[in-house]
Coordinates of N, CA and C in Angstrom, one line a residue:
Q1 N -8.1 -34.4 -4.4 CA -9.2 -34.6 -4.0 C -9.8 -32.9 -3.8
Y2 N -11.0 -32.7 -4.5 CA -11.5 -31.4 -4.4 C -12.5 -31.3 -3.4
D3 N -12.8 -32.3 -2.5 CA -13.7 -32.2 -1.3 C -13.4 -31.5 -0.1
S4 N -12.1 -31.3 0.0 CA -11.5 -30.6 1.1 C -10.7 -29.4 0.8
L5 N -10.9 -28.3 1.4 CA -10.2 -27.0 1.2 C -8.7 -27.2 1.7
P6 N -7.8 -26.5 1.0 CA -6.3 -26.6 1.4 C -6.1 -25.7 2.7
S7 N -5.2 -26.0 3.4 CA -4.9 -25.2 4.7 C -4.6 -23.8 4.2
S8 N -5.0 -22.7 4.9 CA -5.0 -21.4 4.6 C -3.6 -20.9 5.2
R9 N -3.1 -21.6 5.7 CA -1.7 -21.2 6.5 C -0.8 -22.5 6.7
F10 N 0.3 -22.6 5.9 CA 1.0 -23.9 6.1 C 2.4 -23.5 6.9
D11 N 2.4 -24.1 8.1 CA 3.6 -23.8 9.1 C 3.9 -24.9 9.5
P12 N 5.0 -25.8 9.1 CA 5.4 -27.0 9.7 C 5.7 -27.0 11.1
E13 N 6.1 -25.9 11.6 CA 6.7 -25.6 12.9 C 5.5 -25.5 14.0
M14 N 4.2 -25.5 13.4 CA 3.1 -25.2 14.4 C 2.8 -26.2 15.3
A15 N 3.5 -27.5 15.1 CA 3.2 -28.5 16.0 C 4.0 -28.4 17.3
D16 N 5.0 -27.7 17.2 CA 5.9 -27.2 18.3 C 5.1 -26.2 19.3
P17 N 4.7 -26.5 20.5 CA 4.0 -25.6 21.4 C 4.6 -24.2 21.5
A18 N 5.8 -24.1 21.7 CA 6.6 -22.9 22.0 C 6.3 -22.0 20.7
V19 N 6.7 -22.7 19.6 CA 6.3 -21.7 18.3 C 4.9 -21.5 18.1
K20 N 4.1 -22.3 18.4 CA 2.5 -21.8 18.6 C 2.2 -20.6 19.4
L21 N 3.0 -20.6 20.5 CA 2.7 -19.6 21.4 C 3.3 -18.3 20.8
R22 N 4.4 -18.4 20.1 CA 5.3 -17.1 19.7 C 4.4 -16.7 18.4
A23 N 3.9 -17.6 17.6 CA 3.1 -17.1 16.5 C 1.7 -16.5 16.8
S24 N 1.2 -16.7 17.9 CA 0.0 -16.1 18.2 C 0.2 -15.0 19.2
A25 N 1.4 -14.5 19.4 CA 1.6 -13.3 20.3 C 1.6 -12.0 19.5
R26 N 1.1 -11.0 19.9 CA 1.0 -9.7 19.2 C 2.3 -9.3 18.8
P27 N 2.7 -9.0 17.5 CA 4.0 -8.6 17.1 C 4.3 -7.4 17.9
I28 N 5.7 -7.1 18.0 CA 6.1 -6.0 19.0 C 5.9 -4.7 18.3
W29 N 5.8 -4.7 16.7 CA 5.7 -3.4 16.1 C 4.5 -3.0 16.2
L30 N 3.3 -3.8 16.7 CA 2.0 -3.4 16.8 C 1.8 -2.8 18.2
E31 N 2.7 -2.8 19.1 CA 2.6 -2.5 20.5 C 2.7 -0.9 20.4
E32 N 1.9 -0.5 21.4 CA 2.0 1.1 21.4 C 3.2 1.7 22.1
S33 N 3.8 2.8 21.8 CA 5.2 3.1 22.3 C 5.2 3.8 23.7
G34 N 3.8 3.9 23.9 CA 3.8 4.6 25.4 C 3.7 6.0 25.4
D35 N 4.4 6.8 24.5 CA 4.0 8.0 24.3 C 3.0 8.5 23.3
E36 N 2.1 9.2 24.0 CA 0.9 9.7 23.1 C 1.2 10.2 21.7
N37 N 2.3 11.1 21.6 CA 2.7 11.6 20.5 C 4.2 11.9 20.4
P38 N 4.8 10.6 19.9 CA 6.3 10.6 20.2 C 7.0 11.6 19.1
T39 N 6.5 12.2 18.2 CA 7.1 12.9 17.1 C 7.0 14.4 17.5
S40 N 6.0 14.7 18.5 CA 5.6 16.2 18.9 C 6.9 16.8 19.3
N41 N 7.8 16.3 20.0 CA 9.0 16.8 20.5 C 10.2 16.9 19.6
Q42 N 9.9 16.4 18.3 CA 11.0 16.3 17.4 C 10.7 17.5 16.4
P43 N 11.8 18.2 15.7 CA 11.7 19.2 14.9 C 11.1 18.5 13.5
A44 N 10.1 19.4 13.2 CA 9.7 18.7 11.6 C 10.7 19.0 10.6
S45 N 10.9 17.8 9.9 CA 12.0 17.7 9.2 C 11.2 18.0 7.6
D46 N 12.1 18.3 6.7 CA 11.6 18.5 5.4 C 11.4 17.4 4.7
P47 N 9.9 17.0 4.3 CA 9.5 16.0 3.7 C 10.1 15.8 2.4
A48 N 10.7 16.8 1.9 CA 11.2 16.8 0.4 C 12.7 16.1 0.4
V49 N 13.3 15.8 1.4 CA 14.6 15.4 1.6 C 14.4 13.9 1.2
P50 N 15.4 13.5 0.1 CA 15.3 12.2 -0.3 C 15.4 11.1 0.5
G51 N 14.6 10.1 0.5 CA 14.5 9.0 1.4 C 13.9 9.4 2.7
E52 N 13.7 10.7 3.1 CA 12.9 11.0 4.5 C 11.8 10.3 4.6
L53 N 10.9 10.2 3.6 CA 9.5 9.6 3.9 C 9.6 8.2 3.4
S54 N 10.4 7.9 2.4 CA 10.4 6.5 1.8 C 10.5 5.4 2.7
F55 N 11.3 5.5 3.6 CA 11.6 4.3 4.5 C 11.0 4.4 5.9
Q56 N 10.1 5.2 6.3 CA 9.4 5.2 7.4 C 8.4 4.1 7.4
T57 N 8.0 3.9 8.7 CA 6.9 2.9 8.7 C 5.3 3.6 8.9
I58 N 4.3 2.9 8.4 CA 3.0 3.4 8.6 C 2.7 4.2 9.8
R59 N 3.2 3.6 10.9 CA 3.0 4.3 12.3 C 3.8 5.6 12.2
E60 N 5.1 5.5 11.6 CA 5.7 7.0 11.7 C 5.1 8.0 10.9
L61 N 4.7 7.5 9.6 CA 4.0 8.5 8.8 C 2.8 9.0 9.3
G62 N 2.0 8.1 10.0 CA 0.7 8.5 10.4 C 0.8 9.5 11.7
Q63 N 2.1 9.3 12.5 CA 2.4 10.1 13.6 C 2.8 11.7 12.8
R64 N 3.5 11.6 11.9 CA 3.9 13.0 11.2 C 2.5 13.4 10.7
L65 N 1.8 12.7 9.9 CA 0.3 13.4 9.6 C -0.5 13.9 10.9
R66 N -0.5 13.3 11.9 CA -1.4 13.9 13.0 C -0.6 15.0 13.7
A67 N 0.8 15.0 13.7 CA 1.4 16.2 14.4 C 1.6 17.1 13.4
K68 N 1.1 17.2 12.1 CA 1.1 18.2 11.3 C 2.4 18.6 10.7
Q69 N 3.3 17.6 10.5 CA 4.6 17.7 10.3 C 4.7 17.4 8.7
T70 N 3.7 16.8 8.2 CA 3.5 16.5 6.5 C 2.0 16.5 6.4
T71 N 1.6 16.4 5.1 CA 0.2 16.2 4.8 C 0.1 15.1 4.0
S72 N -1.1 14.4 3.8 CA -1.4 13.3 2.9 C -1.0 13.7 1.5
V73 N -1.4 15.0 1.1 CA -1.0 15.6 -0.2 C 0.5 15.4 -0.6
Q74 N 1.3 15.8 0.6 CA 2.7 15.8 0.3 C 3.2 14.5 0.4
L75 N 2.8 13.5 1.2 CA 3.0 12.0 1.0 C 2.9 11.4 -0.2
T76 N 1.5 11.8 -0.8 CA 1.2 11.2 -2.0 C 2.0 11.6 -3.2
E77 N 2.2 12.9 -3.0 CA 3.1 13.6 -4.2 C 4.6 12.9 -4.1
H78 N 5.0 12.9 -2.9 CA 6.2 12.2 -3.0 C 6.4 10.8 -3.3
C79 N 5.3 10.1 -3.1 CA 5.2 8.5 -3.7 C 5.0 8.7 -5.1
L80 N 4.2 9.5 -5.6 CA 4.0 9.6 -7.2 C 5.2 9.9 -7.8
K81 N 6.0 10.9 -7.1 CA 7.3 11.4 -7.9 C 8.1 10.1 -8.0
A82 N 8.4 9.4 -6.7 CA 9.1 8.4 -6.6 C 8.8 7.3 -7.6
L83 N 7.5 6.9 -8.0 CA 7.2 6.0 -8.8 C 7.5 6.2 -10.2
E84 N 7.3 7.6 -10.4 CA 7.6 8.2 -11.9 C 9.2 8.0 -12.2
E85 N 9.9 8.4 -11.2 CA 11.4 8.3 -11.4 C 11.9 7.0 -11.5
K86 N 11.4 6.0 -10.5 CA 11.9 4.7 -10.5 C 11.5 3.6 -11.3
N87 N 10.1 4.0 -12.1 CA 9.6 2.8 -13.0 C 10.5 2.6 -14.1
P88 N 11.2 3.7 -14.7 CA 11.8 3.2 -16.0 C 12.9 2.3 -15.6
T89 N 13.4 2.2 -14.5 CA 14.3 1.1 -14.1 C 13.8 -0.2 -13.6
L90 N 12.7 -0.1 -12.8 CA 12.0 -1.0 -12.1 C 10.9 -1.8 -13.0
N91 N 10.2 -1.0 -13.8 CA 9.2 -1.6 -14.4 C 8.2 -2.3 -13.8
C92 N 7.8 -1.3 -12.8 CA 6.6 -2.1 -11.7 C 5.4 -1.3 -11.8
V93 N 5.3 -0.2 -12.5 CA 3.8 0.5 -12.5 C 3.2 0.1 -13.8
V94 N 2.0 -0.5 -13.6 CA 1.1 -0.7 -14.5 C 0.1 0.7 -15.1
T95 N -0.4 1.3 -14.0 CA -1.2 2.4 -14.2 C -1.0 3.5 -12.8
L96 N -0.5 4.5 -13.1 CA -0.4 5.4 -12.1 C -1.9 6.0 -11.9
T97 N -2.4 6.3 -10.6 CA -3.6 6.9 -10.4 C -3.6 8.1 -9.6
K98 N -2.7 8.9 -10.5 CA -2.5 10.3 -9.9 C -3.7 11.1 -9.5
D99 N -4.8 11.2 -10.5 CA -5.9 11.9 -10.0 C -6.7 11.5 -8.9
L100 N -6.9 10.2 -8.8 CA -7.6 9.6 -7.7 C -6.8 9.7 -6.4
A101 N -5.3 9.6 -6.7 CA -4.6 9.7 -5.4 C -4.6 11.1 -4.9
L102 N -4.6 12.1 -5.6 CA -4.7 13.4 -5.1 C -6.0 13.8 -4.5
K103 N -7.1 13.4 -5.1 CA -8.4 13.6 -4.7 C -8.6 13.0 -3.3
Q104 N -8.1 11.6 -3.1 CA -8.1 10.8 -1.7 C -7.4 11.6 -0.8
A105 N -6.1 12.2 -1.2 CA -5.2 12.7 -0.2 C -5.8 14.0 0.3
E106 N -6.4 14.6 -0.5 CA -6.9 16.0 -0.3 C -8.1 15.8 0.9
R107 N -9.0 14.8 0.5 CA -10.0 14.4 1.3 C -9.5 13.9 2.9
A108 N -8.5 13.5 2.7 CA -7.8 12.8 3.9 C -7.3 13.9 4.7
D109 N -6.6 14.9 4.2 CA -6.2 16.0 5.0 C -7.4 16.7 5.6
K110 N -8.3 17.0 4.7 CA -9.6 17.8 5.4 C -10.1 17.1 6.4
E111 N -10.5 15.8 6.4 CA -10.9 14.9 7.3 C -10.0 14.9 8.7
L112 N -8.7 14.7 8.5 CA -7.6 14.8 9.6 C -7.7 16.2 10.3
A113 N -7.9 17.4 9.6 CA -7.9 18.6 9.9 C -9.1 19.1 10.8
S114 N -10.3 18.3 10.4 CA -11.5 18.6 11.0 C -11.5 17.7 12.3
G115 N -10.7 16.7 12.7 CA -10.7 15.8 13.8 C -11.3 14.5 13.4
H116 N -11.8 14.2 12.2 CA -12.3 13.0 11.8 C -11.2 12.0 11.3
D117 N -10.9 11.0 12.2 CA -9.5 10.1 12.1 C -10.2 8.8 11.8
R118 N -9.9 8.3 10.6 CA -10.3 7.0 10.3 C -9.5 5.8 10.8
G119 N -8.6 6.1 11.2 CA -7.5 5.1 11.8 C -6.1 5.0 11.2
P120 N -5.3 4.1 11.7 CA -4.0 4.0 11.3 C -3.5 4.3 9.6
L121 N -4.6 3.9 8.9 CA -4.0 4.1 7.4 C -4.6 5.2 6.8
H122 N -5.2 6.1 7.5 CA -5.8 7.3 7.0 C -4.8 8.3 6.4
G123 N -4.8 8.6 5.2 CA -4.0 9.4 4.5 C -2.5 8.8 4.1
I124 N -2.5 7.4 4.3 CA -1.2 6.8 3.9 C -1.5 6.3 2.4
P125 N -0.4 6.6 1.6 CA -0.6 6.1 0.3 C -0.1 4.6 0.1
W126 N -1.0 3.8 -0.8 CA -0.7 2.4 -1.1 C -0.7 2.1 -2.4
G127 N -0.2 1.0 -2.7 CA -0.2 0.6 -4.2 C -0.9 -0.9 -4.4
A128 N -1.8 -0.9 -5.3 CA -2.5 -2.2 -5.4 C -1.9 -3.0 -6.7
K129 N -1.5 -4.2 -6.4 CA -1.4 -5.3 -7.5 C -2.5 -5.1 -8.4
D130 N -2.1 -5.2 -9.8 CA -3.0 -5.1 -10.8 C -4.0 -6.3 -11.2
L131 N -4.2 -6.9 -10.2 CA -5.2 -8.0 -10.0 C -6.6 -7.3 -9.2
I132 N -6.2 -6.4 -8.6 CA -7.4 -5.8 -7.6 C -8.1 -4.7 -8.6
S133 N -9.4 -4.9 -8.7 CA -10.2 -4.1 -9.5 C -10.4 -2.7 -8.8
V134 N -10.2 -1.7 -9.4 CA -10.5 -0.3 -9.0 C -11.4 0.4 -10.2
T135 N -12.7 0.9 -10.1 CA -13.4 1.4 -10.8 C -12.6 2.8 -11.7
G136 N -12.7 2.7 -13.0 CA -12.0 3.8 -13.7 C -10.7 3.5 -14.1
Y137 N -10.2 2.4 -13.6 CA -8.9 1.9 -14.1 C -8.8 0.5 -14.5
P138 N -7.9 0.3 -15.6 CA -7.7 -1.0 -16.0 C -7.3 -2.1 -15.0
T139 N -7.8 -3.1 -15.1 CA -7.4 -4.3 -14.3 C -6.8 -5.6 -15.1
T140 N -5.6 -5.5 -15.6 CA -4.8 -6.2 -16.5 C -4.6 -7.6 -16.3
W141 N -4.2 -7.7 -15.0 CA -3.7 -9.1 -14.5 C -2.5 -9.4 -15.1
G142 N -1.8 -8.4 -15.6 CA -0.5 -8.5 -16.3 C -0.3 -9.3 -17.6
A143 N -1.6 -9.6 -18.1 CA -1.6 -10.3 -19.3 C -2.2 -9.2 -20.5
T144 N -1.4 -9.5 -21.7 CA -1.7 -8.6 -22.8 C -3.4 -8.9 -23.2
Q145 N -3.9 -10.0 -23.2 CA -5.3 -9.9 -23.6 C -6.2 -9.3 -22.8
F146 N -5.8 -8.9 -21.6 CA -6.7 -7.9 -20.7 C -6.3 -6.6 -20.3
R147 N -5.6 -6.1 -21.1 CA -4.8 -4.8 -21.1 C -5.9 -3.6 -20.9
E148 N -6.9 -3.9 -21.7 CA -8.1 -2.7 -21.6 C -9.3 -3.2 -20.5
Q149 N -9.1 -4.3 -20.1 CA -10.2 -4.7 -19.0 C -10.4 -3.8 -17.8
Q150 N -11.8 -3.5 -17.6 CA -12.1 -2.7 -16.7 C -13.3 -3.3 -15.9
F151 N -13.4 -3.1 -14.6 CA -14.7 -3.5 -13.8 C -15.4 -2.5 -13.4
V152 N -16.7 -2.8 -13.2 CA -17.5 -1.5 -12.9 C -17.7 -1.4 -11.3
T153 N -17.1 -2.4 -10.5 CA -17.1 -2.2 -9.0 C -15.6 -2.5 -8.6
D154 N -15.4 -1.9 -7.4 CA -14.0 -1.9 -6.8 C -14.0 -3.5 -6.2
A155 N -12.7 -4.0 -6.0 CA -12.6 -5.1 -5.4 C -12.7 -4.9 -3.8
R156 N -13.3 -5.9 -2.9 CA -13.4 -5.6 -1.6 C -12.2 -4.8 -1.0
V157 N -11.1 -5.5 -1.1 CA -10.0 -5.0 -0.4 C -9.6 -3.5 -0.8
A158 N -10.1 -3.0 -2.0 CA -10.0 -1.5 -2.4 C -10.9 -0.8 -1.6
Q159 N -12.1 -1.3 -1.7 CA -13.3 -0.6 -0.7 C -12.8 -0.4 0.7
R160 N -12.3 -1.5 1.3 CA -11.9 -1.5 2.6 C -10.7 -0.4 2.9
L161 N -9.8 -0.3 2.0 CA -8.7 0.6 2.2 C -9.3 2.0 1.9
D162 N -10.1 2.2 0.9 CA -10.6 3.5 0.8 C -11.5 3.9 2.1
E163 N -12.3 3.2 2.7 CA -13.1 3.2 3.8 C -12.2 3.6 5.0
A164 N -10.9 3.1 5.0 CA -9.8 3.4 6.0 C -9.1 4.7 5.8
G165 N -9.6 5.3 4.6 CA -8.9 6.7 4.4 C -7.5 6.4 3.5
A166 N -7.1 5.3 3.0 CA -5.9 5.0 2.4 C -5.8 5.9 1.1
V167 N -4.6 6.1 0.5 CA -4.6 6.9 -0.8 C -3.9 5.8 -1.8
L168 N -4.7 5.5 -2.7 CA -4.1 4.6 -3.8 C -3.4 5.5 -4.9
V169 N -2.2 5.1 -5.0 CA -1.2 6.0 -5.7 C -1.0 5.1 -7.2
A170 N -1.1 3.7 -7.3 CA -0.8 3.0 -8.5 C -1.3 1.8 -8.4
K171 N -1.5 1.2 -9.7 CA -1.8 -0.4 -9.8 C -0.5 -0.9 -10.3
L172 N 0.1 -1.7 -9.6 CA 1.4 -2.3 -9.6 C 1.5 -3.6 -10.5
S173 N 2.5 -3.9 -11.0 CA 2.8 -5.1 -11.8 C 2.8 -6.3 -11.1
L174 N 2.4 -7.5 -11.9 CA 2.5 -8.7 -11.4 C 2.7 -9.7 -12.6
G175 N 3.4 -10.8 -12.4 CA 3.4 -11.5 -13.5 C 2.2 -11.9 -14.3
A176 N 2.3 -12.0 -15.5 CA 1.0 -12.4 -16.4 C 0.1 -13.5 -15.6
L177 N -1.3 -13.2 -15.3 CA -2.2 -14.0 -14.7 C -1.5 -14.6 -13.4
A178 N -1.0 -13.5 -12.7 CA -0.2 -13.7 -11.5 C 1.0 -15.0 -11.4
M179 N 1.6 -15.1 -12.5 CA 2.6 -16.1 -12.4 C 4.1 -15.7 -12.8
G180 N 4.9 -15.6 -12.1 CA 6.2 -15.2 -12.4 C 6.2 -13.6 -12.3
D181 N 7.4 -13.1 -13.0 CA 7.7 -11.6 -12.9 C 7.6 -11.0 -14.2
K182 N 7.2 -11.6 -15.2 CA 7.1 -11.2 -16.6 C 5.6 -11.0 -16.9
W183 N 5.4 -9.6 -17.4 CA 4.2 -9.2 -17.8 C 4.0 -8.5 -19.1
F184 N 3.0 -8.0 -19.6 CA 2.9 -7.7 -20.9 C 3.9 -6.5 -21.4
N185 N 4.4 -5.7 -20.3 CA 5.2 -4.7 -20.7 C 6.9 -5.1 -20.2
G186 N 7.1 -6.4 -19.9 CA 8.4 -6.9 -19.8 C 8.6 -7.5 -18.2
Q187 N 9.8 -7.3 -17.8 CA 9.9 -8.0 -16.5 C 10.1 -7.1 -15.5
T188 N 9.6 -7.2 -14.5 CA 9.8 -6.4 -13.2 C 11.0 -6.5 -12.5
K189 N 11.7 -5.5 -12.1 CA 12.9 -5.6 -11.4 C 12.6 -5.6 -9.9
N190 N 13.7 -6.2 -9.1 CA 13.7 -6.0 -7.9 C 14.7 -5.0 -7.4
P191 N 14.2 -4.0 -6.7 CA 15.0 -2.9 -6.4 C 16.2 -3.2 -5.4
W192 N 16.2 -4.3 -4.8 CA 17.2 -4.7 -3.9 C 18.2 -5.7 -4.5
N193 N 17.9 -6.0 -6.0 CA 18.6 -6.9 -6.7 C 18.7 -8.4 -6.1

């Protein structure tokens, strides 16, 4: 039947009241740490150290940005370099958005330096699956017939992330027409095997 919409969240355990209570609780990782600037007492480490920035949480990266231990440009360059180095093995990048990323990172650094903080994603690099339209870049949906397709407007999610000050570093692979792991450039590999 097409008269009723499907559930937006399927969770068979939700019938159990204890599970329902746990599911509605605020995740622990969203709780404030209690320390206004937990990284301020830590020595600034070199962001060029391999892995130093790659496995930090958004909160940790945001704290580093606000403590001036790194800049959005440094984070962005780190991510772009990692994508360039790992893509031959992983086959996960459809389009690197280097020019846009560096422009957005420079804007984020200027805004943060002037005291204009857009929130927790401000200056943080992100990658969009290649079904999210971004003006000036192809949106291929992973399919050969759409390799050159471009839209004249950004998808709402891209607009919202731009408004939040996030930095788009790449359009990332997805299976052709969002099915599976094979797209027009081959198969995307899982970095964790």
